[in-house]
mmCIF file with all atom_site columns, C-alpha atoms in Angstrom:
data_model
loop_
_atom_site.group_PDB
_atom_site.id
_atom_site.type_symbol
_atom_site.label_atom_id
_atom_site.label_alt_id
_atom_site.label_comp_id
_atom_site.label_asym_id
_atom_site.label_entity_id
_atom_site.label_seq_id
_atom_site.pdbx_PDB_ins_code
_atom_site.Cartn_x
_atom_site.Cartn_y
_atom_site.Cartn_z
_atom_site.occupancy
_atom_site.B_iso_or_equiv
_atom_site.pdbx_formal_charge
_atom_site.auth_seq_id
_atom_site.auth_comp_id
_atom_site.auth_asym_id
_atom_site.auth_atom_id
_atom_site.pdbx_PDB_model_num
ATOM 1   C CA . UNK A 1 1   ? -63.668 151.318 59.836 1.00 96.00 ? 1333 UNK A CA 1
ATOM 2   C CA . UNK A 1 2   ? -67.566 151.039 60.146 1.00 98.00 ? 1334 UNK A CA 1
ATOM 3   C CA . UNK A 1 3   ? -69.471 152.195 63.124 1.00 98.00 ? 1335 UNK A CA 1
ATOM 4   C CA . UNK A 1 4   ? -73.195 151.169 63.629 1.00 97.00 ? 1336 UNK A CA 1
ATOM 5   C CA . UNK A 1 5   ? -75.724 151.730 66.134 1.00 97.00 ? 1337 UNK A CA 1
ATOM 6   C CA . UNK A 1 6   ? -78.256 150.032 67.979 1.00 96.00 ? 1338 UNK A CA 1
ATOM 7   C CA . UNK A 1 7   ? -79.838 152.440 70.198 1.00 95.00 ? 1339 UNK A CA 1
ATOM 8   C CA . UNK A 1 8   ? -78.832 153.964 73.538 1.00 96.00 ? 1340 UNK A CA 1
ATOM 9   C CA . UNK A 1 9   ? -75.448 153.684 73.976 1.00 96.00 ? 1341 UNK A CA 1
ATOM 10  C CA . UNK A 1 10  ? -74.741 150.791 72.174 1.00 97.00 ? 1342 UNK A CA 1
ATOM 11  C CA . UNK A 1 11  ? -72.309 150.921 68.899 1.00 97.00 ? 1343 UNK A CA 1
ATOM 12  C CA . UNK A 1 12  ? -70.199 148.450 67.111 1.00 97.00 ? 1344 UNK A CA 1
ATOM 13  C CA . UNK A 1 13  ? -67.075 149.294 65.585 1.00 97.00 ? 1345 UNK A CA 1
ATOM 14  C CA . UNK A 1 14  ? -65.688 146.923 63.050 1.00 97.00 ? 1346 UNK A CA 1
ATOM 15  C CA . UNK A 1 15  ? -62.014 147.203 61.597 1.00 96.00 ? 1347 UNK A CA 1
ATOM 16  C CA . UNK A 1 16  ? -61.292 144.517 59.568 1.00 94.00 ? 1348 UNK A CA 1
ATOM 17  C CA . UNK A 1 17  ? -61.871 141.156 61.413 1.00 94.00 ? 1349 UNK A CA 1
ATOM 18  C CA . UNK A 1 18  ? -62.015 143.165 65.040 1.00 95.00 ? 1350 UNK A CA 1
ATOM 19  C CA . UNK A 1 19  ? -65.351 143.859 66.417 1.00 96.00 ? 1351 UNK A CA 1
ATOM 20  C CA . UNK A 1 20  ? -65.805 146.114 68.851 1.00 96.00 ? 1352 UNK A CA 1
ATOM 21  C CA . UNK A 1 21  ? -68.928 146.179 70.950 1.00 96.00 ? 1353 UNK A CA 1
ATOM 22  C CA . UNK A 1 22  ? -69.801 149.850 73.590 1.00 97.00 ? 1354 UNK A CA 1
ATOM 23  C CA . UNK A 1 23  ? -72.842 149.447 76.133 1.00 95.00 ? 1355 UNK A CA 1
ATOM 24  C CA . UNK A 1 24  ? -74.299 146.289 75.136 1.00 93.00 ? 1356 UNK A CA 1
ATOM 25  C CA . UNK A 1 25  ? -78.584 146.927 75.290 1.00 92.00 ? 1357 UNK A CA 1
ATOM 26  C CA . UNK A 1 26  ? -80.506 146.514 78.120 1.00 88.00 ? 1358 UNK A CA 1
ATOM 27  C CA . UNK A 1 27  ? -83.369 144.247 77.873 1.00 87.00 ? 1359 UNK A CA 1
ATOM 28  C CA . UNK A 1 28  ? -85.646 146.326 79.985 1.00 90.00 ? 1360 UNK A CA 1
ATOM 29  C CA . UNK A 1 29  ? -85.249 149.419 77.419 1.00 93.00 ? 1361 UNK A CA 1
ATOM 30  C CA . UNK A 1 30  ? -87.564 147.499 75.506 1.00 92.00 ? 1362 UNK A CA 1
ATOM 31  C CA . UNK A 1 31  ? -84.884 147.767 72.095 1.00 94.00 ? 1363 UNK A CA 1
ATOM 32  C CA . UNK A 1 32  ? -83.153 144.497 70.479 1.00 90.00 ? 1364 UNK A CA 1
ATOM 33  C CA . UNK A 1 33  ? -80.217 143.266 72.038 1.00 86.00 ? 1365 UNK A CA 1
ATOM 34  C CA . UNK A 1 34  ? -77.797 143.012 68.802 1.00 88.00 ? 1366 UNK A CA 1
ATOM 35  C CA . UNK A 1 35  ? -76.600 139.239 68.138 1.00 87.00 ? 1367 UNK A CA 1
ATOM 36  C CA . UNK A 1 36  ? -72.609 139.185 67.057 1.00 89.00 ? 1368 UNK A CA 1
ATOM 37  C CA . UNK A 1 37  ? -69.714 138.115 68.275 1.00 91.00 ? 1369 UNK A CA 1
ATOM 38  C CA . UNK A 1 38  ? -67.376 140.699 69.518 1.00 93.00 ? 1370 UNK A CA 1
ATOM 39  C CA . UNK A 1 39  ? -63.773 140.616 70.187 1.00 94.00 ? 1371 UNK A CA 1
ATOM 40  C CA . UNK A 1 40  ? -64.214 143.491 72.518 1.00 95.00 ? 1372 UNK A CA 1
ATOM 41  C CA . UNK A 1 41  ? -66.928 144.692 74.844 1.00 94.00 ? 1373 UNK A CA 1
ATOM 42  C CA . UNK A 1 42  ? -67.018 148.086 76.520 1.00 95.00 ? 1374 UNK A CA 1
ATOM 43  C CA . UNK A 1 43  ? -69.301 148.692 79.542 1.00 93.00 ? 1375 UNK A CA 1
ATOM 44  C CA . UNK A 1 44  ? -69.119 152.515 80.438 1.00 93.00 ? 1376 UNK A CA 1
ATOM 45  C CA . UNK A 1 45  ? -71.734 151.652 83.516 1.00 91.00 ? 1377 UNK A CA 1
ATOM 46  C CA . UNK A 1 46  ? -70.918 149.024 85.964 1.00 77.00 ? 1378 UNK A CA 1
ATOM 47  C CA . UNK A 1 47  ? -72.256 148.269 89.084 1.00 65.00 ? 1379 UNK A CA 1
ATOM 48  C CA . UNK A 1 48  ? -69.457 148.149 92.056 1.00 59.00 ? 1380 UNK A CA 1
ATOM 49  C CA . UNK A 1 49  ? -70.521 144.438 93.158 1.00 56.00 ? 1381 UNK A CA 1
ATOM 50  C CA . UNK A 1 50  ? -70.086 142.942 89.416 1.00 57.00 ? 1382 UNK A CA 1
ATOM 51  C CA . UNK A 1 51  ? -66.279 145.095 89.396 1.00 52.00 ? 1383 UNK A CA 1
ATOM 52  C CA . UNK A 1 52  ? -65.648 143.716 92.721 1.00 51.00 ? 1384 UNK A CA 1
ATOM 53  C CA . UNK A 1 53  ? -66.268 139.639 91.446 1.00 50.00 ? 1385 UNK A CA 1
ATOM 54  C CA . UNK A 1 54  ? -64.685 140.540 88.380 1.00 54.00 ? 1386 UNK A CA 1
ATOM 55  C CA . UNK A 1 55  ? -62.751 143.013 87.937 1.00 50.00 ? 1387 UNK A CA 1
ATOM 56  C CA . UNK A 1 56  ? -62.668 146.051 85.699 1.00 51.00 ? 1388 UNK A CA 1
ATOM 57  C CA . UNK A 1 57  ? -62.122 143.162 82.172 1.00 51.00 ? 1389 UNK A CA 1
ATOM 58  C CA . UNK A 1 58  ? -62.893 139.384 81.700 1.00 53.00 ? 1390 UNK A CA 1
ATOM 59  C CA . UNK A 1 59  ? -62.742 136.971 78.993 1.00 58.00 ? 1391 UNK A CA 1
ATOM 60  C CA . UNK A 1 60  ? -66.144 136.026 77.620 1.00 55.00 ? 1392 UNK A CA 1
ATOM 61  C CA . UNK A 1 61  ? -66.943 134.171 75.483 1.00 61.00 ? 1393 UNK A CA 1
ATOM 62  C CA . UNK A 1 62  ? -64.669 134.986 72.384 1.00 68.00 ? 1394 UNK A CA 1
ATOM 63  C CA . UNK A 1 63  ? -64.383 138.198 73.786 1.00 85.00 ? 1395 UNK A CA 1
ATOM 64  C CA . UNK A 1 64  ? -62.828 140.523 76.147 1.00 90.00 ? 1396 UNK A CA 1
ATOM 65  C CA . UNK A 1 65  ? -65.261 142.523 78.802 1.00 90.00 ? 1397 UNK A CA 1
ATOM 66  C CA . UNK A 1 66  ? -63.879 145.762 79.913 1.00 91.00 ? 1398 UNK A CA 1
ATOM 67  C CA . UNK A 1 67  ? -65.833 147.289 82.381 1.00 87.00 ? 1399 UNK A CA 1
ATOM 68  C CA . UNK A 1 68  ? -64.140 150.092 84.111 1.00 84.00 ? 1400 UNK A CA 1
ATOM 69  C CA . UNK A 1 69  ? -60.786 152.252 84.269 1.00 90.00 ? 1401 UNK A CA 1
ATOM 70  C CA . UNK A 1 70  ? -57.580 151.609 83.383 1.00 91.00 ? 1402 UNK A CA 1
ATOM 71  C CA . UNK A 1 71  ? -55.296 150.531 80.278 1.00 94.00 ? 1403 UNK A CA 1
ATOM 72  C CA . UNK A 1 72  ? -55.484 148.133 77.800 1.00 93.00 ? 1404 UNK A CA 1
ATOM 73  C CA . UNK A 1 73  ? -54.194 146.792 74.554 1.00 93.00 ? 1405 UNK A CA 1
ATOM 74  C CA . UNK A 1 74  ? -56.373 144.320 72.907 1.00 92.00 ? 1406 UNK A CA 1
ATOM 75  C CA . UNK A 1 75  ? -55.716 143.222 69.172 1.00 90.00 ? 1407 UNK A CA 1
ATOM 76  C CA . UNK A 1 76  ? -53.744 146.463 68.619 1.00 90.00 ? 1408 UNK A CA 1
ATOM 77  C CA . UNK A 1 77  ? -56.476 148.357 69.651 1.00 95.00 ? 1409 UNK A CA 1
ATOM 78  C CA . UNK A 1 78  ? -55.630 151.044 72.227 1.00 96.00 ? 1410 UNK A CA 1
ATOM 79  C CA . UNK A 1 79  ? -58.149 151.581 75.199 1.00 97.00 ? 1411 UNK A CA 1
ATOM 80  C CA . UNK A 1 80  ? -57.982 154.136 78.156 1.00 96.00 ? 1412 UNK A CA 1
ATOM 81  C CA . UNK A 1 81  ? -60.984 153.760 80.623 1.00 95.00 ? 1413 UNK A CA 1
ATOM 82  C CA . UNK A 1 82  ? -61.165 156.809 82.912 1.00 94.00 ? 1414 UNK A CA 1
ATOM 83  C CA . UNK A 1 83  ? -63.578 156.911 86.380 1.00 88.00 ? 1415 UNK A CA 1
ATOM 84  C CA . UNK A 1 84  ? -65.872 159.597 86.419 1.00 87.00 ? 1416 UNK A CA 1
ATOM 85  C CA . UNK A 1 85  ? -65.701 160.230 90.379 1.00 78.00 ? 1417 UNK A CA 1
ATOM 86  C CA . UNK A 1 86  ? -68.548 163.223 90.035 1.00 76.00 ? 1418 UNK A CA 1
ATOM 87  C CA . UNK A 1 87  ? -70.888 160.882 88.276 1.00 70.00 ? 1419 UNK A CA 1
ATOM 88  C CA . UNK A 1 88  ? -70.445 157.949 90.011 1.00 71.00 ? 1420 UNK A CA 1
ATOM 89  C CA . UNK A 1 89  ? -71.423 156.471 93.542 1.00 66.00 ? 1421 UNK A CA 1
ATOM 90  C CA . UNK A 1 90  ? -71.092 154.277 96.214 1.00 68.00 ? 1422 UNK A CA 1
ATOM 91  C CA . UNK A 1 91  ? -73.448 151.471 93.716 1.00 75.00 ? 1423 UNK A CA 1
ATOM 92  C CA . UNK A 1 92  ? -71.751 151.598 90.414 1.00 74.00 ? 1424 UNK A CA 1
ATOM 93  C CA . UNK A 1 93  ? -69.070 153.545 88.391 1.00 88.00 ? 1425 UNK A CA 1
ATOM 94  C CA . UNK A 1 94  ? -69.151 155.188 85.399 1.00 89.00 ? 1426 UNK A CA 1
ATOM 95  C CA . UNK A 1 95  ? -66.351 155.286 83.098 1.00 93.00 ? 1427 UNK A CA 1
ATOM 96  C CA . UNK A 1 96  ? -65.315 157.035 79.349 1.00 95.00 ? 1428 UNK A CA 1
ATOM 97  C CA . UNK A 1 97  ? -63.333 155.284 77.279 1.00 97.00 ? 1429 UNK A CA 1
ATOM 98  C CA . UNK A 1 98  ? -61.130 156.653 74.741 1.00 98.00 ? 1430 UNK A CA 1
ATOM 99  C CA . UNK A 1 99  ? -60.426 154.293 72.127 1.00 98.00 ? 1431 UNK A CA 1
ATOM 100 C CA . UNK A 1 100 ? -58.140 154.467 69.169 1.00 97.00 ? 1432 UNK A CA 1
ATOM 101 C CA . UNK A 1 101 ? -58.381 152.324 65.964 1.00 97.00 ? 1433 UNK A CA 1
ATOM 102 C CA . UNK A 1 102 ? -56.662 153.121 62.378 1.00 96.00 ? 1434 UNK A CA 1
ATOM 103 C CA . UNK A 1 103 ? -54.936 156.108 63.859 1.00 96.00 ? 1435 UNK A CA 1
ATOM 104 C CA . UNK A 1 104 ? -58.595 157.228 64.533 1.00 97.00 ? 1436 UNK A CA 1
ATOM 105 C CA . UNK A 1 105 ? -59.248 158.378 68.466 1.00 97.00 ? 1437 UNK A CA 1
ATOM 106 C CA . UNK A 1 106 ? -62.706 158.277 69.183 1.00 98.00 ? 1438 UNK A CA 1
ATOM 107 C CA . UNK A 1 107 ? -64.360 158.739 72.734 1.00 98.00 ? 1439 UNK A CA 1
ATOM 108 C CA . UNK A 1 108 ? -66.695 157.425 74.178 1.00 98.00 ? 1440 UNK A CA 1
ATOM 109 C CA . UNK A 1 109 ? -69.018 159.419 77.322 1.00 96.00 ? 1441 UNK A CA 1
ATOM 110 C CA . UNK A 1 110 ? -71.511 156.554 78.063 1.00 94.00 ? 1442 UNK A CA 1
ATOM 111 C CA . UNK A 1 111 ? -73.524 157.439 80.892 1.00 93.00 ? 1443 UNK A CA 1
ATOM 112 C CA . UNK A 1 112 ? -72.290 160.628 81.012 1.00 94.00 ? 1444 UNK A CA 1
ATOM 113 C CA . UNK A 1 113 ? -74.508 163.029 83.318 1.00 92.00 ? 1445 UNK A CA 1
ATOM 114 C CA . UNK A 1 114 ? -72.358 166.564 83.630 1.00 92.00 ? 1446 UNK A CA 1
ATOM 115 C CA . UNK A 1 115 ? -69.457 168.220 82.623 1.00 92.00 ? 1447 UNK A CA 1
ATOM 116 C CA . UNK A 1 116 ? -66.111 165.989 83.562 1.00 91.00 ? 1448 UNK A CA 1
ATOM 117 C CA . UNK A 1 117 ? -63.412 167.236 86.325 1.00 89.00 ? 1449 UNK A CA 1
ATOM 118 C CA . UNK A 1 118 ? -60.779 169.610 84.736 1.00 90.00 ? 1450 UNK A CA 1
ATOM 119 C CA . UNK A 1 119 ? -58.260 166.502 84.945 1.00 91.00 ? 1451 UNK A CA 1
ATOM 120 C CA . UNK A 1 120 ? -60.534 164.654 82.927 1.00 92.00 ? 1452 UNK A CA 1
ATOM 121 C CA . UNK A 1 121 ? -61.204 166.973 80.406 1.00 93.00 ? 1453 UNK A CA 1
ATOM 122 C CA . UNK A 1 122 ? -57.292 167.336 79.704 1.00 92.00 ? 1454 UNK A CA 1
ATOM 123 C CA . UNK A 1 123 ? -56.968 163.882 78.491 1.00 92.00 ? 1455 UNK A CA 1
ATOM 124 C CA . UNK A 1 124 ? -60.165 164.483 75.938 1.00 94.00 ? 1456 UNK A CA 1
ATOM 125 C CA . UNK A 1 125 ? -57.630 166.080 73.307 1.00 92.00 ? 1457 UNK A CA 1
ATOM 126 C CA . UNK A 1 126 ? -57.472 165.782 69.237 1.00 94.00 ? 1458 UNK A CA 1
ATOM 127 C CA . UNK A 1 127 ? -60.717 163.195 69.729 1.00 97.00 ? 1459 UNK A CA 1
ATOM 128 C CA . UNK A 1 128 ? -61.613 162.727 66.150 1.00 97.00 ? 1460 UNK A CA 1
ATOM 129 C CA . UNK A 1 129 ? -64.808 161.134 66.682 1.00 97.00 ? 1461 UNK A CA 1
ATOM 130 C CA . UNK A 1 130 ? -67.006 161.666 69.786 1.00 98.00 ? 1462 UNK A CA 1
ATOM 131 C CA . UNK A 1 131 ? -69.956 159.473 70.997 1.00 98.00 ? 1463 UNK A CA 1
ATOM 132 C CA . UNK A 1 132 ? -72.476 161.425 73.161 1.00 97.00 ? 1464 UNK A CA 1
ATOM 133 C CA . UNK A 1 133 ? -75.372 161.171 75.112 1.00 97.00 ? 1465 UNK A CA 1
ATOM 134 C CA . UNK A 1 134 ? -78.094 163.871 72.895 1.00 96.00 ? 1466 UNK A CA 1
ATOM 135 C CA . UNK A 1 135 ? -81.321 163.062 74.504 1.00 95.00 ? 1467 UNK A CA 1
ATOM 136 C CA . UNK A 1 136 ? -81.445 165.009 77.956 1.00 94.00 ? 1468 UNK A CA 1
ATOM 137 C CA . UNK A 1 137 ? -82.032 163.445 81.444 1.00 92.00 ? 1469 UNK A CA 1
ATOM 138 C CA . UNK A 1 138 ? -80.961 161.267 83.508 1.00 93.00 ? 1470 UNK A CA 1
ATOM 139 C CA . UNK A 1 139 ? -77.710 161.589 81.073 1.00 94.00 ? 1471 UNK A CA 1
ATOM 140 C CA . UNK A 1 140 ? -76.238 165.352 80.407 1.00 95.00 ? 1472 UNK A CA 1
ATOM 141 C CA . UNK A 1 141 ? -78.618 168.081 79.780 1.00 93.00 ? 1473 UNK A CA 1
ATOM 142 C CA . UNK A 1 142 ? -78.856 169.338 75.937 1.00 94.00 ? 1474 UNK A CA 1
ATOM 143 C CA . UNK A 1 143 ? -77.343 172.953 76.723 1.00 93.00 ? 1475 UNK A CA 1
ATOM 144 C CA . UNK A 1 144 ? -74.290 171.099 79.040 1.00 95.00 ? 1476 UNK A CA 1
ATOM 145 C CA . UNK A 1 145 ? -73.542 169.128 75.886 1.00 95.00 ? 1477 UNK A CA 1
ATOM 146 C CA . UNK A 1 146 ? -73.436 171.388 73.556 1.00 95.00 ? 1478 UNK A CA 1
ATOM 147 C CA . UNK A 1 147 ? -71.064 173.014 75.377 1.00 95.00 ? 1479 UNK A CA 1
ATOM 148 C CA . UNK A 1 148 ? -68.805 170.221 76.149 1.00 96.00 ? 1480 UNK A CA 1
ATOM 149 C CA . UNK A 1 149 ? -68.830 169.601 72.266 1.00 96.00 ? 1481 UNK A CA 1
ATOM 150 C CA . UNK A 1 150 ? -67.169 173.225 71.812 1.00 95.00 ? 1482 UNK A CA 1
ATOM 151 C CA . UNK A 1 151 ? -64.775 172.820 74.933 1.00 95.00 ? 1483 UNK A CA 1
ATOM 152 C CA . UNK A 1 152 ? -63.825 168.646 73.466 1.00 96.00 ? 1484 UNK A CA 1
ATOM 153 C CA . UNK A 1 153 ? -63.987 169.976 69.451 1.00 95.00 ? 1485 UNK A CA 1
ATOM 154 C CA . UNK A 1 154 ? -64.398 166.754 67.797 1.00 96.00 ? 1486 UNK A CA 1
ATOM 155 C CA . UNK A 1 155 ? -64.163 166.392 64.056 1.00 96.00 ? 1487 UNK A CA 1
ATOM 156 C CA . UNK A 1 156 ? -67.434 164.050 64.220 1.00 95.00 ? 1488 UNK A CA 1
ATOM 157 C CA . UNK A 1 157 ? -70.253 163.919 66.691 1.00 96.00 ? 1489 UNK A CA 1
ATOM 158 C CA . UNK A 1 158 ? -72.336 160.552 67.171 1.00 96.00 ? 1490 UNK A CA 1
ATOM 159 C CA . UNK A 1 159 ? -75.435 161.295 69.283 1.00 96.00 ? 1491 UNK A CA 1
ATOM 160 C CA . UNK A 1 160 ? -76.584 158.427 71.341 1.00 97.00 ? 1492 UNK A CA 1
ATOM 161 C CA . UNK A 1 161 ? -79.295 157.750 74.118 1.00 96.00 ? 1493 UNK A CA 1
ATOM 162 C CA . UNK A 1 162 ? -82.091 159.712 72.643 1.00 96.00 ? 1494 UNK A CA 1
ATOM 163 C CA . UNK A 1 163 ? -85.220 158.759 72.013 1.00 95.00 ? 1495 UNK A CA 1
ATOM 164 C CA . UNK A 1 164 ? -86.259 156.200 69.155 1.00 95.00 ? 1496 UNK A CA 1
ATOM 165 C CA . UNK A 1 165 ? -88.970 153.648 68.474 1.00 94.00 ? 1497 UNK A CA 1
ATOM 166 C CA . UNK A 1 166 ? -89.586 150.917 71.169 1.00 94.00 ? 1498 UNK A CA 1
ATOM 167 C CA . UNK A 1 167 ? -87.360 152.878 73.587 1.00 95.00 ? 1499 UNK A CA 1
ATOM 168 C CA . UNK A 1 168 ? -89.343 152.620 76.907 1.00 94.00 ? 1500 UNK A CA 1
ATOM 169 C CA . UNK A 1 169 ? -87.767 154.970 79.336 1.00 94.00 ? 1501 UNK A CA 1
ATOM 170 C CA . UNK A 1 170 ? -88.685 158.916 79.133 1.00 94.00 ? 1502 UNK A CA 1
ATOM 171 C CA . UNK A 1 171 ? -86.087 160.965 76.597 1.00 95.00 ? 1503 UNK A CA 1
ATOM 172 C CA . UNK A 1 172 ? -85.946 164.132 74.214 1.00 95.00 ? 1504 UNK A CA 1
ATOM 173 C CA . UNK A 1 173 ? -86.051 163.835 70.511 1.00 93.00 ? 1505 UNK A CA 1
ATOM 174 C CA . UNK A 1 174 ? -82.773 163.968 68.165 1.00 93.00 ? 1506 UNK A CA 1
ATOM 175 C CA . UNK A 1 175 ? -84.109 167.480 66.935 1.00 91.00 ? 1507 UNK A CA 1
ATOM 176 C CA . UNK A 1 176 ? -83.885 169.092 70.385 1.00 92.00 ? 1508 UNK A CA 1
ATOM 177 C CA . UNK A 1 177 ? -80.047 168.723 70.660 1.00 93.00 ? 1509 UNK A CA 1
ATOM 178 C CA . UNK A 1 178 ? -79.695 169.770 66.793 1.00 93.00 ? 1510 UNK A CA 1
ATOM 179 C CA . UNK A 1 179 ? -81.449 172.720 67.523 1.00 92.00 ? 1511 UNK A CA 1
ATOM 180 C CA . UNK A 1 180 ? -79.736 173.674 70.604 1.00 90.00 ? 1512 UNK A CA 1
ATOM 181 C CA . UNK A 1 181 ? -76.396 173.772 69.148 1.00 91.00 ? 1513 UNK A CA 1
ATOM 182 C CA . UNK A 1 182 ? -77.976 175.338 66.073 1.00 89.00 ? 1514 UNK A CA 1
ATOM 183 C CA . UNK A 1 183 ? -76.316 172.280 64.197 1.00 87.00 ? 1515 UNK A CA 1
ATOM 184 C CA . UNK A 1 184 ? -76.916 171.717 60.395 1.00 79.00 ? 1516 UNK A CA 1
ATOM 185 C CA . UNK A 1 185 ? -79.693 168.682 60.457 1.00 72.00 ? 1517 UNK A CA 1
ATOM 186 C CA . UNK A 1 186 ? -78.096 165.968 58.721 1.00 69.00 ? 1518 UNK A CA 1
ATOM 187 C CA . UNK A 1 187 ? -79.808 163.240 56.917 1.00 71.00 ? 1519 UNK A CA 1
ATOM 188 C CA . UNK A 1 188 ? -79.440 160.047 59.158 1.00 85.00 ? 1520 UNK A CA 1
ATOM 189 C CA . UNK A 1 189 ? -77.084 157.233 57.636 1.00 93.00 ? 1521 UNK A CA 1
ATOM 190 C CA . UNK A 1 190 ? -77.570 153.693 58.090 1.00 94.00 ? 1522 UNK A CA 1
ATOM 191 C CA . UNK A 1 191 ? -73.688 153.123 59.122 1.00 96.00 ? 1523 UNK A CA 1
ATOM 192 C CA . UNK A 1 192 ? -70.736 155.363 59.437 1.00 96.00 ? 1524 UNK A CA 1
ATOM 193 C CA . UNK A 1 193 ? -67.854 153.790 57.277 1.00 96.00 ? 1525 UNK A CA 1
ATOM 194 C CA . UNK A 1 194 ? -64.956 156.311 57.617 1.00 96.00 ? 1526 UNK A CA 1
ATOM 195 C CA . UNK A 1 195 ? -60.735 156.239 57.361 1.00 95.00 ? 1527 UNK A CA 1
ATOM 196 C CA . UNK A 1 196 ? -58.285 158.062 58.731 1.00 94.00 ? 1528 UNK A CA 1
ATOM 197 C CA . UNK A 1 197 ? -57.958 160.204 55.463 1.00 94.00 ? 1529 UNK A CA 1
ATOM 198 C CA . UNK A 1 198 ? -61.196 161.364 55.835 1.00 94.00 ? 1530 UNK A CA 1
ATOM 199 C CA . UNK A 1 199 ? -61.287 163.543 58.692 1.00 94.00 ? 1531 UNK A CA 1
ATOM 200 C CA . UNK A 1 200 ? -58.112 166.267 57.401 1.00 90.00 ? 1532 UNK A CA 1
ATOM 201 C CA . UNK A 1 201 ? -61.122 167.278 54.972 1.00 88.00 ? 1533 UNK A CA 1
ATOM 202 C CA . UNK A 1 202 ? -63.227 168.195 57.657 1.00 90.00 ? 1534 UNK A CA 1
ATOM 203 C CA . UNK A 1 203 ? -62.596 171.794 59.416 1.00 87.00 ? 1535 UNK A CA 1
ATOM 204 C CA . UNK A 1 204 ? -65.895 172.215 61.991 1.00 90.00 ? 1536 UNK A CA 1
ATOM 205 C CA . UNK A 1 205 ? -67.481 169.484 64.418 1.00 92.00 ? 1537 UNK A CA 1
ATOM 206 C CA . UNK A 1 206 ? -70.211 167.934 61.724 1.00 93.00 ? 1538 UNK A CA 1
ATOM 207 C CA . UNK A 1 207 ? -73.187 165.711 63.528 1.00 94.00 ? 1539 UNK A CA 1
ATOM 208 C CA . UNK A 1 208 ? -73.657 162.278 62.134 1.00 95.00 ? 1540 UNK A CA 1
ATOM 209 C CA . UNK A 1 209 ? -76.741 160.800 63.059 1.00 94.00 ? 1541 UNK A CA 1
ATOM 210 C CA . UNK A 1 210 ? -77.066 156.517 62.319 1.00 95.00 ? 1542 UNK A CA 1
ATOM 211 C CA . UNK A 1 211 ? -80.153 154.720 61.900 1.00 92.00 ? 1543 UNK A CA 1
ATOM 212 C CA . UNK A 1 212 ? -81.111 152.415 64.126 1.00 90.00 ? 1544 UNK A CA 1
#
């Protein structure tokens, strides 16, 4: 499997011929919408109009949209999209997704702006590789994630919507977060290619930081 990232929130994870594709960019952030074909998209924000017209997945394209809670099973990949009701409002939802591919469960917090409901929390168990917001407001504060990281105990930790050339909206550095959790700084790779194999040889939560 080989994860890559575009800025934001937005990864693609590739397993063979399966692309996956997490919070597509926003042109208005001022970054590079990425040009592939995806099998499957994941939108962790969605506005309630757009899930009311339809629905929480759509085909498009080649590809299938999912864009809020529920189960799914697309090209034997498992997906379980969970409402955050304490982060969402009466304009959009926000969802997590927890995803597994090649026996590897990774999660993903999106838009993530505090620490989940207890129920929530119970289903983020023996995550192997956990995508989080690392650059501050509007999303979770540094400290708050930090924290969840110790209470979720990932083998892997992919920082995401922190600040990075061309980004135009306010957000802390990469370093801030490091620091906070008093982290070893990692040298940034350009893409995360990983098995399942892997991860039994590694005994405390290590950052990986990918290059834009």
């Amino acid at each position: 499997m080989v994860i890559s990232f575009y800025g934001e929130g937005c990864f693609k994870i590739q397993s063979g011929d399966m692309v996956l594709l997490v919070d597509p960019i926003n042109p208005s952030s001022g970054l590079t919408q990425p040009r592939f074909k995806f099998d499957i998209s994941l939108q962790t924000l969605s506005s309630l109009a757009s899930l009311e017209n339809e629905g929480m997945g759509k085909k498009e394209n080649d590809g299938f949209q999912i864009m809020g809670p529920g189960e799914y099973n697309i090209k034997d990949v498992d997906i379980s999209g969970i409402g955050l009701i304490n982060g969402s409002s009466d304009k959009f939802i926000k969802s997590i997704f927890i995803v597994m591919i090649e026996g590897i469960k990774m999660c993903f917090l999106g838009h993530i702006s505090e620490i989940p409901e207890a129920d929530v929390l119970e289903k983020l168990e023996e995550i192997d590789i956990l995508f989080i917001p690392a650059g501050g407001k509007p999303f979770i504060d540094q400290k708050l994630a930090v924290k969840l990281i110790k209470q979720i105990d990932p083998k892997i930790v992919a920082p995401s919507f922190y600040k990075i050339p061309g980004l135009k909206r306010p957000a802390e550095d990469l370093k801030i977060f490091i620091e906070e959790g008093g982290y070893k700084k990692a040298e940034q790779q350009e893409k995360l290619t990983i098995k399942k194999k892997d991860l039994a040889e590694i005994k405390k939560t290590e950052i990986i930081s990918l290059k834009v």
